[in-house]
């Protein structure tokens, strides 16, 4: 099999860059938008270039940066100490404010025909679609099912955990399906996404249960029936969400309810101690 070689003509001569022939390889991980420094030891008196292995564009020739991106810099640290590689300088390819496109394998190619290969991985903290909304209110009709979605992304892929708010762990699935919702069901649910890259992120879902009107208590106040000047009083307690509209019909006629006392009860479907 013929090995492929990429020939780079640079200011100091011709350098052959062969991905299968190198003496130093390492891996680095860095967080998105942060700074990274990739090291390469260059022996005294030798020249080098930096490039990305999946691109033909040279990043730097020596300490001269060739790319138009201002985030790229060349830094060096030299002293008289004898390293295990001999005497020379540590040359760093520095990238400020990493982007996703910066991920990949970087090559420090030296005129000694030896290369340093650095595999750069970009880490992305978890995020949730529409994460500007840390909470979400959802209307659910009593008796129906509801599906809550924790649409989390990141690198590495986040682990998702669902909790009943201030209660207990439920599942690690992306989707949480709640069956046969009632006005007495738990109201708040929280999903937390974590991939080991700080910070983790969470979202709270609050259920607003809609249910049909019901009369909870109805009675006739007869304490003043003997007094002909007193108004007959009906007492009514009712519930429903949204709040029901009350109409009184007597003998087929709509009556003015200004003289009728009613009390509305809106159930809070959050569990209490």
C-alpha atoms as a PDB file:
ATOM      1  CA  UNK A   1       0.000   0.000   0.000  1.00  0.00           C
ATOM      2  CA  UNK A   2       1.345   3.439  -0.932  1.00  0.00           C
ATOM      3  CA  UNK A   3       1.473   5.825   2.007  1.00  0.00           C
ATOM      4  CA  UNK A   4       0.036   9.267   1.339  1.00  0.00           C
ATOM      5  CA  UNK A   5       2.253  12.247   2.052  1.00  0.00           C
ATOM      6  CA  UNK A   6       1.356  15.886   2.110  1.00  0.00           C
ATOM      7  CA  UNK A   7       4.160  18.154   0.903  1.00  0.00           C
ATOM      8  CA  UNK A   8       4.359  21.632   2.404  1.00  0.00           C
ATOM      9  CA  UNK A   9       6.680  24.175   0.826  1.00  0.00           C
ATOM     10  CA  UNK A  10       7.644  26.634   3.534  1.00  0.00           C
ATOM     11  CA  UNK A  11      10.192  29.361   3.999  1.00  0.00           C
ATOM     12  CA  UNK A  12      12.863  27.080   5.404  1.00  0.00           C
ATOM     13  CA  UNK A  13      12.574  24.271   2.876  1.00  0.00           C
ATOM     14  CA  UNK A  14      10.452  21.230   2.143  1.00  0.00           C
ATOM     15  CA  UNK A  15       8.883  19.312   5.015  1.00  0.00           C
ATOM     16  CA  UNK A  16       7.086  15.995   4.564  1.00  0.00           C
ATOM     17  CA  UNK A  17       4.078  15.575   6.836  1.00  0.00           C
ATOM     18  CA  UNK A  18       3.167  11.912   7.172  1.00  0.00           C
ATOM     19  CA  UNK A  19       0.413  11.158   9.741  1.00  0.00           C
ATOM     20  CA  UNK A  20       1.745   7.621  10.172  1.00  0.00           C
ATOM     21  CA  UNK A  21       5.259   8.681  11.178  1.00  0.00           C
ATOM     22  CA  UNK A  22       5.511  10.680  14.381  1.00  0.00           C
ATOM     23  CA  UNK A  23       7.167  10.420  17.763  1.00  0.00           C
ATOM     24  CA  UNK A  24       4.826  12.277  20.108  1.00  0.00           C
ATOM     25  CA  UNK A  25       1.079  12.129  20.457  1.00  0.00           C
ATOM     26  CA  UNK A  26      -1.204  13.392  23.196  1.00  0.00           C
ATOM     27  CA  UNK A  27      -4.809  14.357  23.859  1.00  0.00           C
ATOM     28  CA  UNK A  28      -6.169  17.538  25.377  1.00  0.00           C
ATOM     29  CA  UNK A  29      -9.671  18.518  26.433  1.00  0.00           C
ATOM     30  CA  UNK A  30     -10.838  22.088  26.816  1.00  0.00           C
ATOM     31  CA  UNK A  31     -14.123  23.797  27.492  1.00  0.00           C
ATOM     32  CA  UNK A  32     -15.954  25.728  24.800  1.00  0.00           C
ATOM     33  CA  UNK A  33     -15.027  29.467  24.755  1.00  0.00           C
ATOM     34  CA  UNK A  34     -12.052  28.898  27.047  1.00  0.00           C
ATOM     35  CA  UNK A  35      -8.316  29.075  26.312  1.00  0.00           C
ATOM     36  CA  UNK A  36      -6.048  26.152  25.443  1.00  0.00           C
ATOM     37  CA  UNK A  37      -2.253  25.839  25.037  1.00  0.00           C
ATOM     38  CA  UNK A  38      -0.932  22.953  22.952  1.00  0.00           C
ATOM     39  CA  UNK A  39       2.750  22.124  23.599  1.00  0.00           C
ATOM     40  CA  UNK A  40       5.494  21.132  21.183  1.00  0.00           C
ATOM     41  CA  UNK A  41       9.174  20.751  22.126  1.00  0.00           C
ATOM     42  CA  UNK A  42      11.502  22.099  19.451  1.00  0.00           C
ATOM     43  CA  UNK A  43      15.206  21.336  19.755  1.00  0.00           C
ATOM     44  CA  UNK A  44      17.656  24.227  19.622  1.00  0.00           C
ATOM     45  CA  UNK A  45      18.471  25.388  16.109  1.00  0.00           C
ATOM     46  CA  UNK A  46      15.487  23.702  14.459  1.00  0.00           C
ATOM     47  CA  UNK A  47      12.420  25.102  12.768  1.00  0.00           C
ATOM     48  CA  UNK A  48       8.768  24.169  12.998  1.00  0.00           C
ATOM     49  CA  UNK A  49       5.302  24.771  11.616  1.00  0.00           C
ATOM     50  CA  UNK A  50       1.844  24.301  13.145  1.00  0.00           C
ATOM     51  CA  UNK A  51      -1.072  22.980  11.097  1.00  0.00           C
ATOM     52  CA  UNK A  52      -4.329  21.145  11.527  1.00  0.00           C
ATOM     53  CA  UNK A  53      -4.216  17.636  10.098  1.00  0.00           C
ATOM     54  CA  UNK A  54      -7.612  17.844   8.379  1.00  0.00           C
ATOM     55  CA  UNK A  55      -6.840  21.169   6.679  1.00  0.00           C
ATOM     56  CA  UNK A  56      -4.288  22.276   4.115  1.00  0.00           C
ATOM     57  CA  UNK A  57      -3.925  25.733   5.684  1.00  0.00           C
ATOM     58  CA  UNK A  58      -0.793  26.311   7.722  1.00  0.00           C
ATOM     59  CA  UNK A  59      -1.502  27.913  11.110  1.00  0.00           C
ATOM     60  CA  UNK A  60       2.028  29.202  11.700  1.00  0.00           C
ATOM     61  CA  UNK A  61       5.498  29.129  10.174  1.00  0.00           C
ATOM     62  CA  UNK A  62       7.759  29.347  13.157  1.00  0.00           C
ATOM     63  CA  UNK A  63       6.316  31.994  15.438  1.00  0.00           C
ATOM     64  CA  UNK A  64       4.637  33.826  12.547  1.00  0.00           C
ATOM     65  CA  UNK A  65       0.889  33.191  12.626  1.00  0.00           C
ATOM     66  CA  UNK A  66      -0.484  32.683   9.114  1.00  0.00           C
ATOM     67  CA  UNK A  67      -4.201  32.369   9.859  1.00  0.00           C
ATOM     68  CA  UNK A  68      -6.489  35.398   9.909  1.00  0.00           C
ATOM     69  CA  UNK A  69      -8.109  34.332  13.177  1.00  0.00           C
ATOM     70  CA  UNK A  70      -6.947  36.539  16.016  1.00  0.00           C
ATOM     71  CA  UNK A  71      -7.594  33.776  18.553  1.00  0.00           C
ATOM     72  CA  UNK A  72      -4.419  31.938  17.431  1.00  0.00           C
ATOM     73  CA  UNK A  73      -1.077  32.850  18.992  1.00  0.00           C
ATOM     74  CA  UNK A  74       2.386  31.295  19.259  1.00  0.00           C
ATOM     75  CA  UNK A  75       4.051  31.386  22.674  1.00  0.00           C
ATOM     76  CA  UNK A  76       7.439  29.993  23.684  1.00  0.00           C
ATOM     77  CA  UNK A  77       9.222  29.088  26.904  1.00  0.00           C
ATOM     78  CA  UNK A  78      12.977  28.662  26.667  1.00  0.00           C
ATOM     79  CA  UNK A  79      15.634  28.183  29.351  1.00  0.00           C
ATOM     80  CA  UNK A  80      18.978  26.473  29.721  1.00  0.00           C
ATOM     81  CA  UNK A  81      17.504  23.396  31.357  1.00  0.00           C
ATOM     82  CA  UNK A  82      18.252  20.119  29.615  1.00  0.00           C
ATOM     83  CA  UNK A  83      14.960  18.336  28.941  1.00  0.00           C
ATOM     84  CA  UNK A  84      14.755  14.622  28.268  1.00  0.00           C
ATOM     85  CA  UNK A  85      14.375  15.617  24.601  1.00  0.00           C
ATOM     86  CA  UNK A  86      17.593  17.665  24.724  1.00  0.00           C
ATOM     87  CA  UNK A  87      17.992  21.446  24.845  1.00  0.00           C
ATOM     88  CA  UNK A  88      15.454  23.660  23.153  1.00  0.00           C
ATOM     89  CA  UNK A  89      12.151  25.485  23.675  1.00  0.00           C
ATOM     90  CA  UNK A  90       8.570  24.579  24.419  1.00  0.00           C
ATOM     91  CA  UNK A  91       6.451  26.118  21.677  1.00  0.00           C
ATOM     92  CA  UNK A  92       2.753  26.547  22.453  1.00  0.00           C
ATOM     93  CA  UNK A  93      -0.032  26.979  19.952  1.00  0.00           C
ATOM     94  CA  UNK A  94      -2.532  29.018  21.972  1.00  0.00           C
ATOM     95  CA  UNK A  95      -6.191  29.396  21.023  1.00  0.00           C
ATOM     96  CA  UNK A  96      -8.308  31.951  22.854  1.00  0.00           C
ATOM     97  CA  UNK A  97     -12.076  31.453  23.142  1.00  0.00           C
ATOM     98  CA  UNK A  98     -12.365  28.006  21.619  1.00  0.00           C
ATOM     99  CA  UNK A  99     -15.040  27.287  19.030  1.00  0.00           C
ATOM    100  CA  UNK A 100     -16.504  23.934  18.047  1.00  0.00           C
ATOM    101  CA  UNK A 101     -14.676  24.108  14.700  1.00  0.00           C
ATOM    102  CA  UNK A 102     -11.359  24.138  16.601  1.00  0.00           C
ATOM    103  CA  UNK A 103     -11.742  20.489  17.573  1.00  0.00           C
ATOM    104  CA  UNK A 104      -9.412  18.108  15.772  1.00  0.00           C
ATOM    105  CA  UNK A 105      -5.810  16.925  15.492  1.00  0.00           C
ATOM    106  CA  UNK A 106      -3.073  19.565  15.442  1.00  0.00           C
ATOM    107  CA  UNK A 107       0.410  18.863  14.103  1.00  0.00           C
ATOM    108  CA  UNK A 108       3.648  20.502  15.145  1.00  0.00           C
ATOM    109  CA  UNK A 109       5.972  19.512  12.283  1.00  0.00           C
ATOM    110  CA  UNK A 110       9.702  20.035  12.763  1.00  0.00           C
ATOM    111  CA  UNK A 111      12.532  19.999  10.258  1.00  0.00           C
ATOM    112  CA  UNK A 112      13.907  17.027  12.161  1.00  0.00           C
ATOM    113  CA  UNK A 113      11.169  15.065  10.334  1.00  0.00           C
ATOM    114  CA  UNK A 114       9.512  14.340  13.673  1.00  0.00           C
ATOM    115  CA  UNK A 115       6.016  15.525  14.561  1.00  0.00           C
ATOM    116  CA  UNK A 116       3.968  16.220  17.643  1.00  0.00           C
ATOM    117  CA  UNK A 117       0.297  15.292  17.243  1.00  0.00           C
ATOM    118  CA  UNK A 118      -2.270  16.727  19.648  1.00  0.00           C
ATOM    119  CA  UNK A 119      -5.877  15.576  19.580  1.00  0.00           C
ATOM    120  CA  UNK A 120      -7.991  18.465  20.885  1.00  0.00           C
ATOM    121  CA  UNK A 121     -11.499  17.703  22.165  1.00  0.00           C
ATOM    122  CA  UNK A 122     -13.945  20.535  22.842  1.00  0.00           C
ATOM    123  CA  UNK A 123     -16.164  20.049  25.899  1.00  0.00           C
ATOM    124  CA  UNK A 124     -19.594  21.666  25.909  1.00  0.00           C
ATOM    125  CA  UNK A 125     -21.566  22.196  29.159  1.00  0.00           C
ATOM    126  CA  UNK A 126     -25.115  20.852  29.055  1.00  0.00           C
ATOM    127  CA  UNK A 127     -27.806  23.118  27.726  1.00  0.00           C
ATOM    128  CA  UNK A 128     -31.525  22.741  27.135  1.00  0.00           C
ATOM    129  CA  UNK A 129     -33.433  24.052  24.145  1.00  0.00           C
ATOM    130  CA  UNK A 130     -34.973  27.425  24.957  1.00  0.00           C
ATOM    131  CA  UNK A 131     -32.877  27.457  28.125  1.00  0.00           C
ATOM    132  CA  UNK A 132     -33.769  31.108  28.665  1.00  0.00           C
ATOM    133  CA  UNK A 133     -36.956  29.688  30.179  1.00  0.00           C
ATOM    134  CA  UNK A 134     -35.802  27.923  33.342  1.00  0.00           C
ATOM    135  CA  UNK A 135     -39.423  26.987  34.083  1.00  0.00           C
ATOM    136  CA  UNK A 136     -42.371  26.075  31.926  1.00  0.00           C
ATOM    137  CA  UNK A 137     -46.093  26.111  32.716  1.00  0.00           C
ATOM    138  CA  UNK A 138     -48.232  23.450  31.048  1.00  0.00           C
ATOM    139  CA  UNK A 139     -52.023  23.240  30.989  1.00  0.00           C
ATOM    140  CA  UNK A 140     -53.361  19.692  31.294  1.00  0.00           C
ATOM    141  CA  UNK A 141     -56.999  18.584  31.268  1.00  0.00           C
ATOM    142  CA  UNK A 142     -57.793  16.306  34.191  1.00  0.00           C
ATOM    143  CA  UNK A 143     -57.785  12.645  33.195  1.00  0.00           C
ATOM    144  CA  UNK A 144     -55.385  13.148  30.281  1.00  0.00           C
ATOM    145  CA  UNK A 145     -51.775  12.063  29.949  1.00  0.00           C
ATOM    146  CA  UNK A 146     -48.903  14.515  29.548  1.00  0.00           C
ATOM    147  CA  UNK A 147     -45.407  14.061  28.121  1.00  0.00           C
ATOM    148  CA  UNK A 148     -42.599  16.242  29.453  1.00  0.00           C
ATOM    149  CA  UNK A 149     -39.414  16.530  27.385  1.00  0.00           C
ATOM    150  CA  UNK A 150     -35.943  17.359  28.703  1.00  0.00           C
ATOM    151  CA  UNK A 151     -34.251  18.263  25.408  1.00  0.00           C
ATOM    152  CA  UNK A 152     -30.664  18.481  26.682  1.00  0.00           C
ATOM    153  CA  UNK A 153     -27.468  18.634  24.648  1.00  0.00           C
ATOM    154  CA  UNK A 154     -23.763  18.892  25.372  1.00  0.00           C
ATOM    155  CA  UNK A 155     -20.421  17.155  24.873  1.00  0.00           C
ATOM    156  CA  UNK A 156     -20.090  14.556  26.160  1.00  0.00           C
ATOM    157  CA  UNK A 157     -23.802  13.762  25.968  1.00  0.00           C
ATOM    158  CA  UNK A 158     -25.509  14.747  29.231  1.00  0.00           C
ATOM    159  CA  UNK A 159     -27.153  12.354  31.656  1.00  0.00           C
ATOM    160  CA  UNK A 160     -30.721  13.346  32.453  1.00  0.00           C
ATOM    161  CA  UNK A 161     -32.444  12.871  35.812  1.00  0.00           C
ATOM    162  CA  UNK A 162     -36.096  13.603  36.521  1.00  0.00           C
ATOM    163  CA  UNK A 163     -37.367  14.489  39.988  1.00  0.00           C
ATOM    164  CA  UNK A 164     -40.770  15.197  41.409  1.00  0.00           C
ATOM    165  CA  UNK A 165     -40.107  18.657  42.780  1.00  0.00           C
ATOM    166  CA  UNK A 166     -38.701  18.456  46.323  1.00  0.00           C
ATOM    167  CA  UNK A 167     -39.656  14.798  46.384  1.00  0.00           C
ATOM    168  CA  UNK A 168     -38.023  11.781  44.757  1.00  0.00           C
ATOM    169  CA  UNK A 169     -36.032  10.597  41.741  1.00  0.00           C
ATOM    170  CA  UNK A 170     -38.161   9.230  38.884  1.00  0.00           C
ATOM    171  CA  UNK A 171     -36.158   8.291  35.768  1.00  0.00           C
ATOM    172  CA  UNK A 172     -33.158   9.045  33.529  1.00  0.00           C
ATOM    173  CA  UNK A 173     -35.108   9.028  30.282  1.00  0.00           C
ATOM    174  CA  UNK A 174     -35.394  12.071  28.022  1.00  0.00           C
ATOM    175  CA  UNK A 175     -39.198  11.811  28.114  1.00  0.00           C
ATOM    176  CA  UNK A 176     -41.311  11.710  31.271  1.00  0.00           C
ATOM    177  CA  UNK A 177     -44.851  10.446  30.654  1.00  0.00           C
ATOM    178  CA  UNK A 178     -47.453  11.109  33.345  1.00  0.00           C
ATOM    179  CA  UNK A 179     -50.682   9.146  33.128  1.00  0.00           C
ATOM    180  CA  UNK A 180     -54.231  10.073  34.117  1.00  0.00           C
ATOM    181  CA  UNK A 181     -53.445  13.468  35.615  1.00  0.00           C
ATOM    182  CA  UNK A 182     -55.777  14.665  38.368  1.00  0.00           C
ATOM    183  CA  UNK A 183     -56.155  17.882  40.324  1.00  0.00           C
ATOM    184  CA  UNK A 184     -54.469  16.115  43.244  1.00  0.00           C
ATOM    185  CA  UNK A 185     -51.382  15.064  41.259  1.00  0.00           C
ATOM    186  CA  UNK A 186     -47.919  16.407  42.030  1.00  0.00           C
ATOM    187  CA  UNK A 187     -47.630  19.814  40.421  1.00  0.00           C
ATOM    188  CA  UNK A 188     -43.909  20.432  39.787  1.00  0.00           C
ATOM    189  CA  UNK A 189     -41.326  18.271  38.048  1.00  0.00           C
ATOM    190  CA  UNK A 190     -37.658  19.027  37.492  1.00  0.00           C
ATOM    191  CA  UNK A 191     -35.158  17.656  34.989  1.00  0.00           C
ATOM    192  CA  UNK A 192     -31.415  18.041  35.603  1.00  0.00           C
ATOM    193  CA  UNK A 193     -28.840  17.562  32.828  1.00  0.00           C
ATOM    194  CA  UNK A 194     -25.199  16.907  33.735  1.00  0.00           C
ATOM    195  CA  UNK A 195     -22.195  15.732  31.710  1.00  0.00           C
ATOM    196  CA  UNK A 196     -19.362  16.519  34.123  1.00  0.00           C
ATOM    197  CA  UNK A 197     -18.667  19.892  32.465  1.00  0.00           C
ATOM    198  CA  UNK A 198     -19.802  22.643  34.810  1.00  0.00           C
ATOM    199  CA  UNK A 199     -22.327  24.002  35.210  1.00  0.00           C
ATOM    200  CA  UNK A 200     -25.153  21.492  35.096  1.00  0.00           C
ATOM    201  CA  UNK A 201     -28.548  22.825  34.069  1.00  0.00           C
ATOM    202  CA  UNK A 202     -32.134  22.230  35.141  1.00  0.00           C
ATOM    203  CA  UNK A 203     -35.666  23.050  34.087  1.00  0.00           C
ATOM    204  CA  UNK A 204     -38.870  22.975  36.112  1.00  0.00           C
ATOM    205  CA  UNK A 205     -42.211  22.023  34.604  1.00  0.00           C
ATOM    206  CA  UNK A 206     -45.308  23.210  36.462  1.00  0.00           C
ATOM    207  CA  UNK A 207     -48.612  21.545  35.679  1.00  0.00           C
ATOM    208  CA  UNK A 208     -51.824  23.563  35.767  1.00  0.00           C
ATOM    209  CA  UNK A 209     -54.637  21.055  35.931  1.00  0.00           C
ATOM    210  CA  UNK A 210     -57.848  22.065  34.175  1.00  0.00           C
ATOM    211  CA  UNK A 211     -61.021  20.378  35.409  1.00  0.00           C
ATOM    212  CA  UNK A 212     -64.766  20.657  35.030  1.00  0.00           C
ATOM    213  CA  UNK A 213     -66.904  22.697  37.470  1.00  0.00           C
ATOM    214  CA  UNK A 214     -68.289  20.929  40.501  1.00  0.00           C
ATOM    215  CA  UNK A 215     -70.519  22.023  43.396  1.00  0.00           C
ATOM    216  CA  UNK A 216     -68.819  21.183  46.649  1.00  0.00           C
ATOM    217  CA  UNK A 217     -71.413  22.542  49.059  1.00  0.00           C
ATOM    218  CA  UNK A 218     -74.910  23.985  48.659  1.00  0.00           C
ATOM    219  CA  UNK A 219     -77.436  24.848  51.299  1.00  0.00           C
ATOM    220  CA  UNK A 220     -80.363  27.128  51.952  1.00  0.00           C
ATOM    221  CA  UNK A 221     -80.193  29.503  54.901  1.00  0.00           C
ATOM    222  CA  UNK A 222     -83.671  29.293  56.460  1.00  0.00           C
ATOM    223  CA  UNK A 223     -82.869  31.241  59.604  1.00  0.00           C
ATOM    224  CA  UNK A 224     -84.798  34.264  58.332  1.00  0.00           C
ATOM    225  CA  UNK A 225     -87.733  32.559  56.610  1.00  0.00           C
ATOM    226  CA  UNK A 226     -90.197  33.877  59.225  1.00  0.00           C
ATOM    227  CA  UNK A 227     -89.135  37.439  58.523  1.00  0.00           C
ATOM    228  CA  UNK A 228     -90.963  38.526  55.374  1.00  0.00           C
ATOM    229  CA  UNK A 229     -88.621  41.485  54.929  1.00  0.00           C
ATOM    230  CA  UNK A 230     -85.520  39.300  54.668  1.00  0.00           C
ATOM    231  CA  UNK A 231     -84.104  37.906  51.466  1.00  0.00           C
ATOM    232  CA  UNK A 232     -83.884  34.163  50.962  1.00  0.00           C
ATOM    233  CA  UNK A 233     -80.214  33.197  51.118  1.00  0.00           C
ATOM    234  CA  UNK A 234     -78.527  30.389  49.160  1.00  0.00           C
ATOM    235  CA  UNK A 235     -74.980  29.407  49.975  1.00  0.00           C
ATOM    236  CA  UNK A 236     -72.908  27.773  47.243  1.00  0.00           C
ATOM    237  CA  UNK A 237     -69.306  26.539  47.247  1.00  0.00           C
ATOM    238  CA  UNK A 238     -67.925  25.405  43.901  1.00  0.00           C
ATOM    239  CA  UNK A 239     -64.649  24.582  42.202  1.00  0.00           C
ATOM    240  CA  UNK A 240     -63.206  24.291  38.715  1.00  0.00           C
ATOM    241  CA  UNK A 241     -60.308  25.534  36.629  1.00  0.00           C
ATOM    242  CA  UNK A 242     -60.544  27.918  34.950  1.00  0.00           C
ATOM    243  CA  UNK A 243     -62.938  29.596  37.346  1.00  0.00           C
ATOM    244  CA  UNK A 244     -66.530  28.712  36.357  1.00  0.00           C
ATOM    245  CA  UNK A 245     -69.105  31.367  35.595  1.00  0.00           C
ATOM    246  CA  UNK A 246     -72.134  31.062  37.884  1.00  0.00           C
ATOM    247  CA  UNK A 247     -75.660  31.623  36.589  1.00  0.00           C
ATOM    248  CA  UNK A 248     -78.905  31.257  38.585  1.00  0.00           C
ATOM    249  CA  UNK A 249     -82.077  30.128  36.857  1.00  0.00           C
ATOM    250  CA  UNK A 250     -85.340  30.022  38.781  1.00  0.00           C
ATOM    251  CA  UNK A 251     -88.506  28.824  37.095  1.00  0.00           C
ATOM    252  CA  UNK A 252     -86.726  29.054  33.744  1.00  0.00           C
ATOM    253  CA  UNK A 253     -85.687  32.669  34.244  1.00  0.00           C
ATOM    254  CA  UNK A 254     -82.147  34.014  34.677  1.00  0.00           C
ATOM    255  CA  UNK A 255     -81.908  35.757  38.055  1.00  0.00           C
ATOM    256  CA  UNK A 256     -79.698  38.516  39.348  1.00  0.00           C
ATOM    257  CA  UNK A 257     -77.058  36.867  41.526  1.00  0.00           C
ATOM    258  CA  UNK A 258     -76.155  40.009  43.456  1.00  0.00           C
ATOM    259  CA  UNK A 259     -78.152  38.764  46.429  1.00  0.00           C
ATOM    260  CA  UNK A 260     -76.712  35.265  46.284  1.00  0.00           C
ATOM    261  CA  UNK A 261     -73.587  34.392  48.219  1.00  0.00           C
ATOM    262  CA  UNK A 262     -71.158  32.034  46.515  1.00  0.00           C
ATOM    263  CA  UNK A 263     -67.632  30.938  47.385  1.00  0.00           C
ATOM    264  CA  UNK A 264     -65.083  29.735  44.824  1.00  0.00           C
ATOM    265  CA  UNK A 265     -62.514  27.088  45.720  1.00  0.00           C
ATOM    266  CA  UNK A 266     -59.535  26.669  43.376  1.00  0.00           C
ATOM    267  CA  UNK A 267     -57.751  23.418  44.118  1.00  0.00           C
ATOM    268  CA  UNK A 268     -53.993  23.572  44.387  1.00  0.00           C
ATOM    269  CA  UNK A 269     -52.847  20.251  43.055  1.00  0.00           C
ATOM    270  CA  UNK A 270     -49.515  20.380  44.844  1.00  0.00           C
ATOM    271  CA  UNK A 271     -49.156  17.870  47.633  1.00  0.00           C
ATOM    272  CA  UNK A 272     -48.945  19.230  51.153  1.00  0.00           C
ATOM    273  CA  UNK A 273     -47.357  17.771  54.240  1.00  0.00           C
END
